């Protein structure tokens, strides 16, 4: 079979992509664009084609400062003249004293030998300069010479330009992609065939942001979260805590769509402070969000701080409205522990019966003996064991259930009628992991699940979707040649009503309920079973227990198998 010729992009593909992005944002967000953003769009369109090409070439490179001599592209015949056009139109500025706050980025443009050549021109002598690494040399220059002196030396040597309209460009890309990580290379990946996106009717795209405040809130929070990540690498936890408190007290109420970014930052900061044993500070940070695992961490911190009544009150709140299985089982177990500590006269009696729900389930499970050669591939060891007992088994975990849901409900997931599809490079609807997903699609899902009662119609649909959509990104579907055969075996073994119950339970919360499924799917001609495999030192998670209990409730055969090693010492079993 002859190899497929690699795809080629048009010469000015990057300009086409950017102009598409501009037109798209202009069309979708006309009411909320600022005057500065409109000014950028007007000025950009007034540039010559070479001017637009050179500017976008810079935009698509790392950093905002560039050495003019390095800006060499076939489609830009006269770089000097084009840079002058860009300067006069406000798209670049020459290096000057005003760029002092960005001195580090400027100096990093140069190699260590080039920086070394600057030293005598700055009247600096550094003994043992050959031993300096580039970062050390840059730090020395910043500490020992004024930026004005460095700028003069550099400008006498060559032309350095700084890209303009940085903030406006960041916001325009943010409006298109819906996040600060979106990159123009996604167009390239699509058109080269390296990544496949679902195809949408562009006339049905809806804006992700309905107001300027909504867009600004998410943009600010996204940038602040990025700053937090950078600080985490270089600053002590106490300083990051002070920075966050100073920042957050000056912030207004966030729009709901931006809240998720704030919650994520709070949880990461709380965990960082907890890791550094700053318990009071960590507790204060966790109190800024109710998202899991905030309540659990607060209870544990209150317990460590011996504030038992407060911990008990929070446990009771969790029990009244658990947000996921982890919260539910944690509150059940920890309430018993707190009761024992609050009522010390019952402590000894309770200690004898106090045991985590997950531990109880694990202790009561069957045990099999597997060759110790599988010690680091415990699931494969159990598959080998089952094969010796005339059962086929595959390590599926969440893959099978999520793949089944993704194939069966593909068109419902990506339906364009729910204001969750916003641009052509979208990998999933924006509401996929939110409560709104089911709210908007409940009737369509209920109708689709009825097809499970019609074997012929189900098989036709699944095979059609598998073939037509193969390779297209869907966060629920992991493409592999084994997926379709597994889905069909799975469908044959379970009752339609059982599958319906699980699919609807998943849809209730696709963020939480797409994890924790048993490790293996095992079957024979007569029977099947889902198996959670646990090695001697492994533990059962709350989400795993949640699904095991749910399966038991609806009659799906599932169990936990504990493994002990054959041909190993007793110490290794512990």
XYZ file of C-alpha atoms in Angstrom, residues 277-541:
265
model
C 1.810 22.781 57.759
C 0.207 26.223 57.700
C -3.067 24.868 59.049
C -4.890 28.066 60.001
C -3.969 29.728 56.707
C -5.010 26.655 54.759
C -8.377 26.515 56.545
C -8.994 30.166 55.740
C -8.241 29.620 52.052
C -10.451 26.524 51.716
C -13.363 28.563 53.076
C -13.409 30.597 49.861
C -14.974 27.670 47.969
C -17.465 24.869 48.500
C -16.136 22.766 45.636
C -14.836 19.277 46.557
C -12.625 18.485 48.330
C -12.860 21.794 50.222
C -15.307 20.605 52.909
C -13.362 17.411 53.524
C -10.090 19.313 53.900
C -11.753 21.808 56.237
C -13.055 18.995 58.449
C -9.626 17.375 58.616
C -7.979 20.701 59.444
C -10.557 21.495 62.128
C -9.904 18.065 63.592
C -6.134 18.641 63.642
C -6.767 21.997 65.318
C -8.980 20.174 67.871
C -12.024 22.238 66.920
C -14.268 19.171 67.091
C -17.744 20.823 67.283
C -17.042 22.862 64.140
C -15.791 19.746 62.373
C -18.953 17.853 63.371
C -21.211 20.663 62.127
C -19.481 20.645 58.759
C -19.723 16.837 58.551
C -23.478 17.105 59.128
C -23.728 19.671 56.342
C -21.896 17.299 53.998
C -24.160 14.394 54.935
C -27.234 16.493 54.209
C -26.042 17.380 50.691
C -22.976 15.380 49.564
C -21.562 16.632 46.269
C -19.916 13.362 45.295
C -19.119 9.884 46.588
C -15.868 11.000 48.186
C -17.704 13.539 50.329
C -20.491 11.132 51.227
C -18.327 8.275 52.483
C -15.821 10.616 54.101
C -18.568 12.285 56.143
C -20.059 8.933 57.168
C -16.700 7.629 58.386
C -15.409 10.822 59.938
C -18.635 11.502 61.822
C -18.142 8.223 63.681
C -14.578 9.208 64.452
C -15.625 12.622 65.740
C -18.384 11.128 67.874
C -15.804 8.906 69.525
C -13.631 11.904 70.278
C -16.487 14.176 71.356
C -17.839 11.565 73.742
C -14.693 10.131 75.266
C -16.530 7.824 77.604
C -17.613 5.823 74.551
C -14.237 5.963 72.856
C -13.013 2.454 73.654
C -16.307 0.869 72.707
C -16.518 2.753 69.434
C -12.894 2.140 68.585
C -13.589 -1.571 68.336
C -16.213 -1.086 65.619
C -14.869 2.028 63.934
C -13.693 1.155 60.457
C -13.953 3.002 57.152
C -16.768 1.987 54.802
C -14.267 1.272 52.039
C -12.164 -0.875 54.396
C -15.213 -2.893 55.454
C -15.997 -3.647 51.827
C -12.391 -4.617 51.095
C -12.071 -6.885 54.129
C -15.158 -8.846 53.107
C -13.961 -9.418 49.523
C -12.735 -12.655 47.935
C -9.006 -13.322 47.694
C -7.117 -15.062 44.899
C -3.461 -16.023 44.610
C -1.517 -14.624 41.626
C 2.070 -15.244 40.623
C 4.387 -12.559 42.039
C 5.794 -12.055 38.525
C 2.724 -9.809 38.017
C 3.515 -7.672 41.068
C 3.776 -4.499 38.988
C 0.965 -5.485 36.597
C -1.626 -6.674 39.057
C -4.576 -6.339 36.645
C -2.735 -8.405 34.040
C -2.060 -10.990 36.709
C -5.774 -11.311 37.432
C -6.552 -11.501 33.693
C -4.020 -14.351 33.464
C -5.667 -16.046 36.470
C -9.150 -15.705 34.955
C -7.987 -17.064 31.598
C -6.862 -20.210 33.417
C -10.434 -20.464 34.716
C -12.033 -20.154 31.248
C -12.945 -16.467 31.479
C -11.992 -13.677 29.116
C -11.123 -10.388 30.787
C -10.042 -6.941 29.643
C -8.658 -4.048 31.658
C -11.331 -1.463 30.912
C -11.832 0.651 34.067
C -13.572 3.903 32.990
C -12.722 3.354 29.310
C -15.611 1.024 28.508
C -18.399 2.885 30.295
C -17.307 6.295 29.028
C -16.782 4.974 25.499
C -20.239 3.395 25.514
C -21.808 6.674 26.631
C -19.784 8.700 24.108
C -20.690 6.498 21.125
C -24.342 6.020 22.051
C -24.991 9.718 22.702
C -22.474 11.320 20.326
C -24.878 13.625 18.509
C -26.607 14.576 21.760
C -23.290 15.480 23.392
C -22.273 17.701 20.477
C -25.712 19.084 19.649
C -25.458 22.739 18.632
C -28.819 23.715 20.120
C -27.732 24.051 23.764
C -25.494 27.149 23.603
C -22.438 25.043 24.424
C -20.626 25.039 21.045
C -18.724 28.268 20.437
C -15.983 27.778 17.826
C -14.849 25.235 15.208
C -11.869 23.885 17.190
C -13.910 22.912 20.220
C -13.083 19.494 21.668
C -16.185 19.207 23.865
C -19.309 21.203 24.653
C -18.553 23.836 27.283
C -21.221 22.436 29.618
C -20.045 18.800 29.451
C -18.966 18.573 33.085
C -21.618 20.851 34.561
C -25.157 20.222 35.888
C -26.521 22.044 32.836
C -25.432 19.190 30.577
C -28.240 16.894 31.727
C -30.719 19.696 32.308
C -30.563 20.664 28.636
C -30.457 17.127 27.220
C -32.606 15.084 29.593
C -35.404 14.378 27.128
C -33.035 13.609 24.257
C -31.024 11.229 26.462
C -34.149 9.460 27.704
C -35.353 8.948 24.138
C -31.936 7.722 22.964
C -31.635 5.195 25.791
C -34.823 3.502 24.608
C -32.830 2.197 21.631
C -31.157 -0.221 24.065
C -34.344 -2.328 23.887
C -33.941 -2.776 20.117
C -30.872 -4.900 19.423
C -30.816 -4.306 15.671
C -31.266 -0.540 15.918
C -28.670 -0.253 18.676
C -26.057 -2.247 16.781
C -26.636 -0.262 13.594
C -26.286 3.057 15.429
C -23.148 2.122 17.375
C -21.366 0.698 14.320
C -22.314 3.747 12.238
C -21.045 6.228 14.838
C -17.854 4.226 15.406
C -17.002 4.196 11.688
C -18.044 7.775 10.881
C -16.502 9.427 13.930
C -13.361 7.310 14.354
C -10.464 9.508 15.436
C -12.545 12.627 16.134
C -11.843 14.052 19.566
C -14.466 13.268 22.175
C -13.297 13.439 25.819
C -15.420 10.403 26.665
C -14.107 8.171 23.879
C -10.646 6.662 23.746
C -10.215 5.437 20.197
C -8.881 1.902 19.859
C -9.729 -1.008 17.594
C -10.911 -2.948 20.659
C -13.594 -0.415 21.600
C -16.399 -1.515 19.265
C -16.086 -5.261 19.951
C -16.023 -4.577 23.690
C -19.079 -2.352 23.509
C -21.009 -5.063 21.656
C -20.029 -7.797 24.145
C -20.891 -5.478 27.019
C -24.305 -4.762 25.481
C -24.999 -8.480 25.039
C -24.240 -9.288 28.667
C -26.175 -6.582 30.505
C -29.886 -5.852 30.626
C -31.010 -2.665 28.814
C -32.526 -1.245 31.995
C -29.254 -1.728 33.847
C -27.293 0.128 31.176
C -29.899 2.916 31.168
C -29.578 3.378 34.919
C -25.789 3.674 34.715
C -25.879 6.029 31.729
C -28.318 8.354 33.508
C -26.277 8.213 36.693
C -23.185 9.202 34.720
C -25.062 12.039 33.037
C -26.080 13.445 36.420
C -22.453 14.456 36.981
C -20.020 13.724 34.166
C -17.247 15.383 36.125
C -17.406 12.914 39.020
C -19.291 9.889 37.709
C -16.991 9.058 34.812
C -14.369 7.675 37.215
C -14.148 4.855 39.721
C -15.534 2.017 37.574
C -14.143 -1.482 38.268
C -10.805 -2.347 36.677
C -11.800 -5.410 34.661
C -14.671 -6.589 32.519
C -14.681 -10.396 32.578
C -17.041 -12.760 30.762
C -17.639 -16.282 29.557
C -20.353 -17.777 27.374
C -22.636 -18.088 30.391
C -21.786 -15.137 32.614
C -19.972 -11.826 33.158
C -18.586 -9.760 36.029
C -16.985 -6.370 36.635
C -13.980 -6.756 38.915
C -12.177 -4.213 41.068
C -8.643 -5.539 41.603
C -6.784 -4.778 44.820
C -3.183 -5.755 45.494
C -2.080 -6.408 49.098
C -1.257 -2.751 49.793
C -4.030 -1.154 47.745
C -7.144 0.549 49.069
C -10.686 1.003 47.813
C -11.597 4.602 46.973
